[in-house]
mmCIF file of C-alpha atoms in Angstrom:
data_model
loop_
_atom_site.group_PDB
_atom_site.id
_atom_site.type_symbol
_atom_site.label_atom_id
_atom_site.label_comp_id
_atom_site.label_asym_id
_atom_site.label_seq_id
_atom_site.Cartn_x
_atom_site.Cartn_y
_atom_site.Cartn_z
ATOM 1 C CA MET A 65 22.629 13.887 0.979
ATOM 2 C CA ASN A 66 21.508 9.884 0.912
ATOM 3 C CA PRO A 67 20.936 8.871 -2.029
ATOM 4 C CA MET A 68 17.400 7.381 -1.424
ATOM 5 C CA MET A 69 16.063 10.790 -0.100
ATOM 6 C CA MET A 70 17.316 12.356 -3.535
ATOM 7 C CA MET A 71 15.193 9.616 -5.042
ATOM 8 C CA GLY A 72 11.641 10.215 -3.172
ATOM 9 C CA GLY A 73 12.210 6.939 -0.446
ATOM 10 C CA TYR A 74 11.651 9.115 2.672
ATOM 11 C CA GLY A 75 8.557 11.012 3.045
ATOM 12 C CA GLY A 76 9.245 12.084 -0.536
ATOM 13 C CA TYR A 77 6.073 10.446 -3.400
ATOM 14 C CA GLY A 78 5.105 7.444 -3.171
ATOM 15 C CA GLY A 79 7.939 5.373 -1.630
ATOM 16 C CA TYR A 80 11.138 4.779 -4.063
ATOM 17 C CA GLY A 81 10.761 6.817 -6.978
ATOM 18 C CA GLY A 82 7.463 6.687 -7.333
ATOM 19 C CA TYR A 83 7.680 3.286 -7.896
ATOM 20 C CA GLY A 84 5.678 0.967 -5.436
ATOM 21 C CA GLY A 85 2.108 1.027 -6.250
ATOM 22 C CA TYR A 86 1.571 3.677 -4.016
ATOM 23 C CA GLY A 87 0.114 6.439 -5.543
ATOM 24 C CA MET A 88 -0.108 4.307 -8.707
ATOM 25 C CA SER A 89 -3.775 4.404 -10.032
ATOM 26 C CA VAL A 90 -5.622 0.618 -11.070
ATOM 27 C CA PRO A 91 -5.786 1.090 -14.846
ATOM 28 C CA LYS A 92 -10.437 1.429 -15.498
ATOM 29 C CA ALA A 93 -9.979 -1.452 -16.809
ATOM 30 C CA GLN A 94 -9.645 -3.691 -13.879
ATOM 31 C CA LEU A 95 -12.308 -2.352 -11.691
ATOM 32 C CA SER A 96 -14.332 -4.002 -13.179
ATOM 33 C CA ARG A 97 -16.855 -6.074 -9.807
ATOM 34 C CA GLY A 98 -18.015 -8.520 -12.531
ATOM 35 C CA LYS A 99 -21.815 -7.567 -12.194
ATOM 36 C CA GLY A 100 -24.210 -5.159 -14.182
ATOM 37 C CA CYS A 101 -27.386 -3.936 -14.763
ATOM 38 C CA VAL A 102 -29.207 -4.161 -18.032
ATOM 39 C CA GLU A 103 -32.951 -2.047 -18.262
ATOM 40 C CA PHE A 104 -35.849 -3.157 -20.835
ATOM 41 C CA SER A 105 -38.042 -1.015 -22.589
ATOM 42 C CA SER A 106 -41.354 -3.368 -20.807
ATOM 43 C CA ALA A 107 -41.188 -5.197 -17.843
ATOM 44 C CA SER A 108 -41.460 -8.321 -20.252
ATOM 45 C CA GLU A 109 -38.669 -7.974 -21.869
ATOM 46 C CA ALA A 110 -36.932 -7.651 -18.633
ATOM 47 C CA ALA A 111 -38.708 -11.583 -17.517
ATOM 48 C CA ALA A 112 -37.852 -13.085 -21.605
ATOM 49 C CA ALA A 113 -34.034 -11.541 -20.768
ATOM 50 C CA ILE A 114 -34.069 -13.473 -18.012
ATOM 51 C CA GLN A 115 -35.572 -16.680 -19.048
ATOM 52 C CA SER A 116 -33.735 -17.072 -22.381
ATOM 53 C CA LEU A 117 -30.028 -15.727 -21.299
ATOM 54 C CA ASN A 118 -29.411 -16.254 -17.462
ATOM 55 C CA GLY A 119 -26.176 -19.589 -18.207
ATOM 56 C CA SER A 120 -24.931 -17.787 -21.540
ATOM 57 C CA SER A 121 -22.143 -17.049 -22.629
ATOM 58 C CA LEU A 122 -20.276 -13.468 -22.589
ATOM 59 C CA ASP A 123 -16.365 -12.923 -22.871
ATOM 60 C CA GLY A 124 -16.189 -17.077 -22.140
ATOM 61 C CA ARG A 125 -18.317 -16.501 -19.281
ATOM 62 C CA GLU A 126 -21.517 -18.268 -17.737
ATOM 63 C CA ILE A 127 -23.495 -15.194 -16.764
ATOM 64 C CA LYS A 128 -26.244 -15.696 -14.457
ATOM 65 C CA VAL A 129 -29.083 -12.950 -15.021
ATOM 66 C CA SER A 130 -31.978 -12.576 -12.090
ATOM 67 C CA GLU A 131 -34.268 -9.735 -11.186
ATOM 68 C CA TRP A 132 -32.895 -6.158 -10.112
ATOM 69 C CA THR A 133 -33.586 -6.059 -6.395
ATOM 70 C CA GLY A 134 -32.328 -2.388 -6.850
ATOM 71 C CA GLY A 135 -29.259 -0.398 -5.740
ATOM 72 C CA LYS A 136 -27.328 2.219 -2.830
ATOM 73 C CA SER A 137 -26.357 4.933 -6.038
ATOM 74 C CA PRO A 138 -29.238 7.370 -7.382
ATOM 75 C CA ASN A 139 -27.855 5.760 -11.184
ATOM 76 C CA ALA A 140 -29.806 2.643 -9.295
ATOM 77 C CA LYS A 141 -33.366 4.664 -8.642
ATOM 78 C CA ARG A 142 -33.699 5.886 -11.857
ATOM 79 C CA GLY A 143 -35.722 3.879 -14.578
ATOM 80 C CA ASP A 144 -38.703 1.535 -13.828
ATOM 81 C CA ASP A 145 -37.445 -2.202 -11.475
ATOM 82 C CA ALA A 146 -39.740 -3.735 -12.906
ATOM 83 C CA CYS A 147 -37.626 -3.368 -16.412
ATOM 84 C CA LYS A 148 -34.641 -4.347 -15.090
ATOM 85 C CA VAL A 149 -31.865 -7.018 -14.312
ATOM 86 C CA PHE A 150 -28.957 -8.274 -12.722
ATOM 87 C CA VAL A 151 -26.359 -10.047 -14.600
ATOM 88 C CA ALA A 152 -23.777 -11.940 -12.051
ATOM 89 C CA ASN A 153 -20.136 -13.649 -12.966
ATOM 90 C CA LEU A 154 -19.107 -11.016 -16.075
ATOM 91 C CA ASN A 155 -15.568 -11.216 -16.962
ATOM 92 C CA TRP A 156 -13.573 -8.014 -15.829
ATOM 93 C CA LYS A 157 -13.111 -6.807 -19.829
ATOM 94 C CA THR A 158 -16.944 -6.804 -20.480
ATOM 95 C CA ARG A 159 -17.811 -3.770 -21.270
ATOM 96 C CA GLY A 160 -21.024 -1.551 -20.942
ATOM 97 C CA TRP A 161 -21.249 -1.987 -24.701
ATOM 98 C CA LYS A 162 -21.319 -5.231 -25.787
ATOM 99 C CA LEU A 163 -23.152 -6.211 -22.359
ATOM 100 C CA LYS A 164 -26.329 -3.788 -25.030
ATOM 101 C CA GLN A 165 -24.757 -5.851 -27.690
ATOM 102 C CA HIS A 166 -25.361 -9.793 -25.902
ATOM 103 C CA PHE A 167 -29.194 -8.585 -24.209
ATOM 104 C CA ALA A 168 -30.529 -7.137 -27.468
ATOM 105 C CA SER A 169 -31.622 -10.625 -28.553
ATOM 106 C CA ALA A 170 -33.980 -10.413 -25.522
ATOM 107 C CA GLY A 171 -36.132 -6.955 -26.551
ATOM 108 C CA GLN A 172 -34.737 -3.693 -26.818
ATOM 109 C CA VAL A 173 -32.095 -2.211 -24.102
ATOM 110 C CA VAL A 174 -32.468 1.008 -23.270
ATOM 111 C CA TYR A 175 -29.798 1.083 -20.810
ATOM 112 C CA ALA A 176 -26.355 -1.466 -19.710
ATOM 113 C CA LYS A 177 -24.000 -0.470 -17.800
ATOM 114 C CA VAL A 178 -21.113 -2.685 -15.629
ATOM 115 C CA ILE A 179 -20.770 -2.315 -12.011
ATOM 116 C CA ALA A 180 -17.220 -0.340 -11.407
ATOM 117 C CA ASN A 181 -15.913 -0.707 -8.158
ATOM 118 C CA ARG A 182 -14.410 3.115 -7.843
ATOM 119 C CA ASP A 183 -10.605 3.388 -7.598
ATOM 120 C CA PRO A 184 -9.153 2.144 -4.930
ATOM 121 C CA MET A 185 -5.891 5.013 -4.461
ATOM 122 C CA ALA A 186 -8.465 7.753 -4.325
ATOM 123 C CA SER A 187 -8.579 7.646 -0.784
ATOM 124 C CA MET A 188 -5.998 6.626 0.207
ATOM 125 C CA ALA A 189 -2.521 9.131 0.938
ATOM 126 C CA LYS A 190 -0.184 9.606 -2.113
ATOM 127 C CA GLY A 191 2.849 10.007 0.031
ATOM 128 C CA TRP A 192 4.603 9.560 3.008
ATOM 129 C CA GLY A 193 5.589 11.188 5.890
ATOM 130 C CA LYS A 194 2.719 12.888 6.675
ATOM 131 C CA GLY A 195 2.337 15.171 9.895
ATOM 132 C CA TRP A 196 6.538 15.173 10.179
#
């Protein structure tokens, strides 16, 4: 038997013994899109956050804070859009708790979420040789 076949290189699961990036998930920490949503208890607090926190520094990045324009997911449709702000230019390592903590200076934060991509490998085939 060919050593490559024994390692799974031909028609196996993920190339040379499963290494090489095929079928391997990207760590969740790297899935941040650098964007986020923060919801406040009132629209006036959201306006205050835009005014005071736009251009502030969070995890070494100058963030951009603007009005929430809506989203496509079911979670984006929850809550009052007037009380939400959109946050851009987030560091990939910024987490939701840190976003909430940073925005608490502008008012009572009801909800804070870093928007993440879905796992890019989830919809891809996990092996080679399909249809052989």
